[in-house]
Amino acid sequence: MTTTTSSGFRHITVLLDEAVEALAVRPDGCYVDGTFGRGGHSRLILQKLGPDGRLLGFDKDPLAIATGEALAAEDGRFVVVQRSFAELGEAVAERGDSGKVSGILLDLGVSSPQLDDAERGFSFMNDGPLDMRMDPSRGISAAQFIATAPEEEIARVFKEYGEERFAKRMARAVVQRREVTPFERTADLAEVLKVANPAWEKGKNPATRAFQGLRIHVNNELADLERGLQAAMDVLEIGGRLVVISFHSLEDRIVKLFMRRLEKGEADKLPRNLPVRVERFEPLIKTIGKAQFPSDAEQSANPRSRSAVMRVAEKLR
């Protein structure tokens, strides 16, 4: 499903049919779209819901919320809230639906409109203010972080969240340059990172990994993911589905290990020498199928889908 924002930016929903099919939508069910974006998944879920079905959407981005509120005005079964999906436990409880949610969808990462709008500061491809916040009204911007963080912390963010092997060298270049002139624009930072990177990857901008690390840090993405996964288990009903679409290895690793741990039960948390029978630890979930990837046709039509991987689990107890 392709949607166009009021600003003219296009967004193509990744794994649209596959994700909604994996939710196994019941007409009278209660569902959560933890990352509303521009509403591609939500609209298809609503098509499958009956008059008694309900859908709650989450997003931090004010432009996404504006799109969601317009949809909510059209369809009374839908409500959208400007909160991180990490807070879905609280939001669902406020509506009296804890333990009653039939399915939760998390489509992680940054949306095409956020990348394409230079004013949001997510991309090094289009020069814009160095911001990167999904909710520009909260937290510190990438420019503020770069201006104040110690060199060691900047290097940690580049390495841990961006998986950048030249993180220390890049962080040093950033700190040396900021002492002369502060960073305010994405193209300026990208140029400094490019010069500091001694080994460019074929077909990849040398600032790519560092920009990813900054974005993840500024938006607290990995910590939010861990909180959101646990919250999803708390609010799902027995038999409810959790569907997660990841776009890079750090996200997918968290999702994969989380599902693996719950599928095995939690016996592996205990010391080996405890006199406890492993049989007492029953699985909390079962995974549904194997990890799923976009088809060749989808990847050709939407190159940004190439890194996507979808995992599905069903709550057992």
C-alpha positions as a printed NumPy array, in Angstrom:
array([[  0.   ,   0.   ,   0.   ],
       [  1.378,   3.387,  -1.061],
       [  0.32 ,   6.491,   0.84 ],
       [  1.167,  10.124,   0.15 ],
       [  1.541,  12.6  ,   2.988],
       [  0.165,  16.133,   2.982],
       [  3.701,  17.286,   2.19 ],
       [  3.829,  15.069,  -0.877],
       [  6.192,  12.389,   0.463],
       [  5.359,   8.823,  -0.548],
       [  5.434,   5.87 ,   1.818],
       [  5.244,   2.247,   0.707],
       [  4.23 ,  -0.144,   3.485],
       [  6.622,  -3.095,   3.746],
       [  5.277,  -6.667,   4.026],
       [  1.753,  -5.254,   4.109],
       [ -0.31 ,  -8.337,   3.27 ],
       [  2.065, -10.75 ,   4.977],
       [  2.056,  -8.856,   8.284],
       [ -1.71 ,  -8.452,   8.463],
       [ -2.227, -12.08 ,   7.458],
       [  0.15 , -13.115,  10.264],
       [ -2.028, -11.24 ,  12.766],
       [ -4.905, -13.619,  11.888],
       [ -7.384, -10.769,  12.36 ],
       [-10.724, -11.68 ,  13.941],
       [-13.652,  -9.38 ,  13.044],
       [-14.43 ,  -8.704,  16.71 ],
       [-10.81 ,  -8.54 ,  17.934],
       [ -8.853,  -5.778,  19.64 ],
       [ -5.583,  -4.923,  17.853],
       [ -2.61 ,  -2.607,  18.296],
       [ -0.516,  -1.008,  15.562],
       [  2.504,   0.064,  17.593],
       [  4.047,   2.052,  14.72 ],
       [  1.227,   3.742,  12.791],
       [  3.491,   5.636,  10.38 ],
       [  1.232,   6.61 ,   7.513],
       [ -1.364,   3.957,   8.278],
       [ -0.793,   1.3  ,   5.641],
       [ -1.041,  -1.65 ,   8.023],
       [ -3.792,   0.   ,  10.074],
       [ -6.026,   0.564,   7.066],
       [ -5.766,  -3.074,   6.006],
       [ -6.476,  -4.268,   9.561],
       [ -9.578,  -2.061,   9.655],
       [-10.751,  -3.613,   6.391],
       [-10.709,  -7.011,   8.089],
       [-12.394,  -5.899,  11.315],
       [-16.137,  -6.047,  11.826],
       [-18.262,  -3.356,  13.503],
       [-17.249,  -4.578,  16.974],
       [-13.513,  -4.709,  16.236],
       [-11.099,  -2.107,  17.612],
       [ -7.665,  -0.834,  16.648],
       [ -5.318,   1.321,  18.738],
       [ -2.446,   3.053,  16.964],
       [  0.768,   4.488,  18.405],
       [  3.337,   6.875,  16.966],
       [  5.758,   9.494,  18.26 ],
       [  5.846,  11.503,  15.023],
       [  3.399,  14.464,  15.036],
       [  2.88 ,  14.199,  11.272],
       [  1.967,  10.528,  11.612],
       [ -0.425,  11.453,  14.423],
       [ -2.122,  14.015,  12.161],
       [ -2.677,  11.273,   9.567],
       [ -3.959,   8.947,  12.289],
       [ -6.377,  11.501,  13.665],
       [ -7.823,  12.   ,  10.187],
       [ -8.342,   8.241,   9.922],
       [ -9.894,   8.124,  13.399],
       [-12.365,  10.843,  12.348],
       [-13.437,   8.608,   9.461],
       [-13.569,   5.339,  11.386],
       [-14.785,   5.184,  14.985],
       [-13.165,   1.772,  15.519],
       [ -9.73 ,   3.402,  15.406],
       [ -7.94 ,   5.508,  18.032],
       [ -4.406,   6.909,  17.742],
       [ -2.173,   8.182,  20.561],
       [  1.104,  10.106,  20.419],
       [  3.19 ,   7.788,  22.532],
       [  5.994,   5.3  ,  22.017],
       [  4.916,   1.685,  21.682],
       [  7.149,   1.123,  24.719],
       [  4.213,   2.606,  26.651],
       [  1.574,   0.362,  25.106],
       [  1.102,  -1.498,  28.393],
       [ -0.007,   1.672,  30.15 ],
       [ -2.121,   2.901,  27.23 ],
       [ -3.916,  -0.429,  26.832],
       [ -4.515,  -0.652,  30.59 ],
       [ -6.034,   2.838,  30.583],
       [ -8.613,   1.513,  28.131],
       [ -9.311,  -1.592,  30.195],
       [ -7.961,  -3.963,  27.55 ],
       [ -4.99 ,  -5.623,  29.295],
       [ -5.08 ,  -9.334,  28.532],
       [ -7.704,  -8.764,  25.833],
       [ -5.549,  -7.718,  22.874],
       [ -5.812, -10.137,  19.95 ],
       [ -2.768,  -8.967,  18.021],
       [  0.069,  -6.444,  18.033],
       [  2.088,  -5.244,  15.055],
       [  5.45 ,  -3.466,  15.397],
       [  6.939,  -2.147,  12.15 ],
       [ 10.27 ,  -0.812,  13.387],
       [ 12.674,   1.801,  12.126],
       [ 12.209,   5.078,  10.313],
       [  9.536,   5.745,   7.675],
       [ 10.118,   6.945,   4.126],
       [  8.536,  10.382,   4.767],
       [ 10.916,  10.887,   7.687],
       [ 13.91 ,   9.977,   5.516],
       [ 12.772,  11.969,   2.505],
       [ 11.867,  15.167,   4.37 ],
       [ 15.194,  16.995,   4.705],
       [ 13.778,  19.181,   7.486],
       [ 13.566,  16.145,   9.788],
       [ 17.339,  15.676,   9.692],
       [ 17.364,  11.88 ,   9.356],
       [ 19.205,  11.589,   6.064],
       [ 22.66 ,  12.523,   4.835],
       [ 21.334,  12.391,   1.264],
       [ 19.37 ,  15.642,   1.608],
       [ 20.825,  18.507,   3.617],
       [ 18.698,  19.634,   6.55 ],
       [ 18.784,  20.554,  10.225],
       [ 20.627,  17.941,  12.286],
       [ 17.654,  16.768,  14.358],
       [ 16.667,  13.082,  13.86 ],
       [ 13.982,  13.044,  16.568],
       [ 10.795,  11.179,  15.694],
       [  9.029,  13.52 ,  18.113],
       [ 10.768,  16.904,  17.703],
       [  9.116,  18.213,  20.881],
       [ 10.886,  15.75 ,  23.188],
       [ 14.439,  14.856,  24.088],
       [ 17.654,  16.229,  22.645],
       [ 18.389,  16.52 ,  18.942],
       [ 21.317,  14.876,  17.197],
       [ 22.967,  18.306,  16.971],
       [ 22.667,  18.794,  20.736],
       [ 24.11 ,  15.35 ,  21.407],
       [ 27.026,  15.879,  19.034],
       [ 27.707,  19.296,  20.585],
       [ 27.838,  18.152,  24.213],
       [ 28.66 ,  14.432,  24.476],
       [ 32.195,  13.302,  25.366],
       [ 34.223,  11.799,  22.558],
       [ 34.026,   8.347,  24.184],
       [ 30.219,   8.497,  24.262],
       [ 29.964,   9.54 ,  20.634],
       [ 32.279,   6.668,  19.704],
       [ 30.157,   4.251,  21.741],
       [ 26.986,   5.336,  19.926],
       [ 28.635,   4.973,  16.51 ],
       [ 30.018,   1.532,  17.378],
       [ 27.239,   0.018,  19.495],
       [ 24.218,   1.31 ,  17.585],
       [ 25.74 ,   1.936,  14.161],
       [ 28.094,  -1.056,  14.168],
       [ 30.738,   1.299,  12.757],
       [ 34.219,  -0.189,  13.002],
       [ 35.91 ,   3.214,  12.668],
       [ 33.802,   4.718,  15.455],
       [ 36.706,   6.084,  17.506],
       [ 38.304,   7.728,  14.501],
       [ 35.   ,   9.309,  13.448],
       [ 34.182,  10.499,  16.963],
       [ 37.596,  12.12 ,  17.228],
       [ 37.031,  13.967,  13.938],
       [ 33.625,  15.167,  15.123],
       [ 34.975,  16.511,  18.418],
       [ 37.923,  18.238,  16.733],
       [ 35.623,  19.973,  14.255],
       [ 32.984,  21.024,  16.805],
       [ 35.645,  22.941,  18.738],
       [ 35.892,  25.244,  15.721],
       [ 32.276,  25.337,  14.515],
       [ 29.218,  23.506,  15.897],
       [ 27.356,  21.042,  13.703],
       [ 23.936,  22.244,  12.619],
       [ 23.326,  20.534,   9.257],
       [ 23.234,  16.9  ,   8.165],
       [ 25.43 ,  17.434,   5.097],
       [ 28.103,  19.078,   7.232],
       [ 28.272,  16.138,   9.641],
       [ 28.14 ,  13.62 ,   6.788],
       [ 31.13 ,  15.261,   5.114],
       [ 33.246,  15.117,   8.287],
       [ 32.294,  11.466,   8.83 ],
       [ 33.069,  10.641,   5.205],
       [ 36.572,  12.113,   5.418],
       [ 37.207,  10.27 ,   8.715],
       [ 36.187,   6.891,   7.267],
       [ 39.281,   5.249,   5.714],
       [ 37.496,   2.277,   4.116],
       [ 34.298,   2.948,   2.21 ],
       [ 31.912,   0.049,   1.656],
       [ 30.931,  -0.45 ,  -1.957],
       [ 27.517,   1.031,  -2.67 ],
       [ 27.158,   2.55 ,   0.823],
       [ 27.676,   6.127,   1.931],
       [ 30.534,   6.177,   4.487],
       [ 28.328,   8.111,   6.936],
       [ 25.54 ,   5.507,   6.873],
       [ 26.396,   3.53 ,   9.991],
       [ 27.218,   6.561,  12.133],
       [ 23.93 ,   8.229,  11.146],
       [ 22.081,   5.034,  12.056],
       [ 23.765,   4.986,  15.447],
       [ 22.853,   8.607,  16.107],
       [ 19.22 ,   8.065,  15.144],
       [ 18.881,   4.987,  17.347],
       [ 20.442,   6.807,  20.289],
       [ 18.44 ,  10.024,  19.939],
       [ 15.159,   8.098,  19.768],
       [ 16.051,   5.455,  22.375],
       [ 14.965,   2.853,  19.835],
       [ 16.494,  -0.333,  21.206],
       [ 15.435,   0.273,  24.81 ],
       [ 11.936,   1.12 ,  23.568],
       [ 11.895,  -2.13 ,  21.606],
       [ 12.81 ,  -4.206,  24.655],
       [ 10.114,  -2.488,  26.744],
       [  7.566,  -2.797,  23.954],
       [  8.142,  -6.516,  23.467],
       [  7.597,  -7.23 ,  27.146],
       [  4.556,  -4.959,  27.256],
       [  3.113,  -6.816,  24.28 ],
       [  3.325, -10.116,  26.162],
       [  1.614,  -8.539,  29.162],
       [ -1.418,  -7.227,  27.242],
       [ -1.954, -10.01 ,  24.678],
       [ -4.723, -12.514,  25.288],
       [ -3.938, -16.23 ,  25.127],
       [ -3.764, -17.048,  21.43 ],
       [ -2.926, -13.438,  20.575],
       [ -0.287, -12.756,  17.928],
       [  2.812, -10.552,  18.008],
       [  4.183,  -9.557,  14.588],
       [  7.473,  -7.635,  14.377],
       [  9.153,  -6.258,  11.261],
       [ 12.803,  -5.258,  11.763],
       [ 15.104,  -3.385,   9.402],
       [ 18.567,  -3.941,  10.796],
       [ 20.465,  -6.617,  12.652],
       [ 20.403,  -4.96 ,  16.091],
       [ 16.603,  -4.855,  16.129],
       [ 16.196,  -8.326,  14.714],
       [ 18.661,  -9.784,  17.203],
       [ 16.639,  -8.389,  20.114],
       [ 13.38 ,  -9.747,  18.671],
       [ 14.85 , -13.158,  17.834],
       [ 16.426, -13.658,  21.27 ],
       [ 13.296, -12.442,  23.05 ],
       [ 11.08 , -14.894,  21.184],
       [ 13.584, -17.723,  21.586],
       [ 13.748, -17.211,  25.346],
       [  9.98 , -17.197,  25.763],
       [  9.525, -20.177,  23.471],
       [ 11.96 , -22.198,  25.574],
       [ 10.446, -21.015,  28.84 ],
       [ 12.562, -19.187,  31.375],
       [ 14.47 , -22.15 ,  32.85 ],
       [ 17.654, -20.879,  31.235],
       [ 17.56 , -17.913,  33.63 ],
       [ 18.201, -20.141,  36.643],
       [ 21.575, -21.467,  37.808],
       [ 22.266, -24.963,  36.499],
       [ 22.749, -26.434,  39.97 ],
       [ 19.307, -25.463,  41.319],
       [ 17.195, -28.549,  42.181],
       [ 14.331, -27.508,  39.891],
       [ 12.784, -29.766,  37.28 ],
       [ 13.004, -28.146,  33.851],
       [  9.598, -29.618,  32.974],
       [  7.973, -27.027,  35.221],
       [  9.002, -24.247,  32.84 ],
       [  6.536, -24.262,  29.987],
       [  6.866, -22.111,  26.855],
       [  5.13 , -18.737,  27.01 ],
       [  4.864, -18.45 ,  23.241],
       [  5.242, -20.441,  20.072],
       [  6.827, -18.924,  17.002],
       [  4.746, -19.102,  13.835],
       [  6.77 , -20.19 ,  10.828],
       [ 10.268, -19.023,  10.05 ],
       [ 11.584, -15.501,   9.658],
       [  9.967, -14.008,   6.557],
       [ 11.505, -11.621,   4.049],
       [ 10.026,  -9.433,   1.296],
       [  9.582, -11.133,  -2.045],
       [ 11.925, -10.378,  -4.922],
       [  9.107,  -8.398,  -6.538],
       [  8.614,  -6.253,  -3.441],
       [ 12.343,  -5.635,  -3.086],
       [ 12.531,  -4.552,  -6.729],
       [  9.541,  -2.231,  -6.349],
       [ 10.711,  -0.847,  -2.993],
       [ 14.498,  -1.08 ,  -2.438],
       [ 14.079,   0.107,   1.165],
       [ 12.348,  -3.187,   1.949],
       [ 15.467,  -5.248,   1.221],
       [ 16.675,  -5.357,   4.814],
       [ 13.261,  -6.181,   6.324],
       [ 12.665,  -9.372,   8.302],
       [  9.395, -10.358,   9.935],
       [  8.971, -12.647,  12.949],
       [  5.682, -13.886,  14.396],
       [  4.806, -15.379,  17.771],
       [  1.596, -16.551,  19.445],
       [  0.999, -16.297,  23.189],
       [  0.324, -19.663,  24.842],
       [ -0.36 , -18.711,  28.456]])
